[in-house]
């Protein structure tokens, strides 16, 4: 069965998004700084159709995180388009050729027909909960990994339900001071460190989630 | 002038002590688990007059953290003996030969004569604030380092005042769920990652504190 993975950037004070998140500012105040290491990685830029960037350890980490993914699950907020019923003109943040290139299962309370995009990304909208979305993603992924793409709320729900096998944190030496904490409500989570990759500015630590 | 260092174990959810700290349980519920990696390191055991333990990366990290320290500063709570005026029979948690083997400056609101102990540890009690304690520790340390030994409140005060040069975190993959957070109130802290040492169970990351 597919391994379920999750990788997410976290500030040293424990936040995965800054304060005052909104539709206009989905990562919250200062939240974009969590991802600066990522935006600089050539592998990420290539995945997102941009040139330039740096090769190196961070890029290898990105490559390893995405190359074996056969399907993604993401929360409604990460897909965007507001919290209510769908405006069908909203096709995600990523333009006509999203970087996922696999099926993507979007958790939502509002049904919507599947949305095939260029480059192999098909968005499917799942209204019957996180277990169903994961089940569908597993089927779509076959032997490949299922990645919980985010946002924080989706990641927390899957961690709380014991459905994640490996968690990779990109530990970014910034303080956000407020915002959304990854581990709130997850006091029972049990992890075992399995791998540490020192990047030039951030540290990538992989944990196996224990039953 | 002496470099001012600080090293502290932190849970993945950001706590340096568990909930319900008390005189009987100064690390709070579950807080001892933060230090299991340390208790297993032979260099730490040797420093504390105990035999056994493991050599290896964690032990090297301990050795590096203590070998160049010429003086320590610690908070009253770490030294122990309650929060009020001194019971002069209290001589610290560490027995008659404490592991510091240098002068140790204890922050307190209650004056007390200096307390020379066996093995080179002299406790001095400083009632006129963190700057004064650091100044005295610098003089005592000469060219060697001054280490802020803890607890969390003392560390936070020195970080907030911009008086720490390097911060080493031992990132322990446990959840404490509640307790004392290291970075509360330190949203303006600016750090630069300078070194990552992967241990077998925890990750040791050193940061330079930027002005």
mmCIF file of C-alpha atoms in Angstrom, chain A residues 43 45-50 66 69-72 94 96-104 117-123 144:
data_model
loop_
_atom_site.group_PDB
_atom_site.id
_atom_site.type_symbol
_atom_site.label_atom_id
_atom_site.label_comp_id
_atom_site.label_asym_id
_atom_site.label_seq_id
_atom_site.Cartn_x
_atom_site.Cartn_y
_atom_site.Cartn_z
ATOM 1 C CA UNK A 43 14.141 21.813 -8.671
ATOM 2 C CA UNK A 45 11.446 26.369 -9.875
ATOM 3 C CA UNK A 46 11.569 23.770 -12.613
ATOM 4 C CA UNK A 47 8.486 22.069 -11.151
ATOM 5 C CA UNK A 48 6.693 25.416 -11.209
ATOM 6 C CA UNK A 49 7.767 26.279 -14.754
ATOM 7 C CA UNK A 50 10.350 28.852 -13.745
ATOM 8 C CA UNK A 66 8.076 15.040 -5.109
ATOM 9 C CA UNK A 69 4.393 11.044 -5.394
ATOM 10 C CA UNK A 70 1.513 9.411 -7.269
ATOM 11 C CA UNK A 71 -1.291 11.509 -5.791
ATOM 12 C CA UNK A 72 -1.774 14.483 -3.500
ATOM 13 C CA UNK A 94 -1.213 27.569 -10.066
ATOM 14 C CA UNK A 96 -3.453 26.316 -16.305
ATOM 15 C CA UNK A 97 -0.571 23.881 -15.799
ATOM 16 C CA UNK A 98 -0.273 23.158 -12.072
ATOM 17 C CA UNK A 99 2.971 21.641 -10.772
ATOM 18 C CA UNK A 100 1.481 18.430 -9.350
ATOM 19 C CA UNK A 101 1.196 16.328 -12.548
ATOM 20 C CA UNK A 102 -0.820 13.669 -10.723
ATOM 21 C CA UNK A 103 -4.377 13.435 -9.393
ATOM 22 C CA UNK A 104 -4.989 15.860 -6.516
ATOM 23 C CA UNK A 117 -5.745 20.595 -16.063
ATOM 24 C CA UNK A 118 -2.802 20.628 -18.448
ATOM 25 C CA UNK A 119 0.308 18.605 -17.645
ATOM 26 C CA UNK A 120 -1.356 15.699 -15.861
ATOM 27 C CA UNK A 121 -2.882 17.415 -12.845
ATOM 28 C CA UNK A 122 -6.519 16.426 -12.250
ATOM 29 C CA UNK A 123 -8.255 18.046 -9.302
ATOM 30 C CA UNK A 144 3.672 5.388 -5.484
#
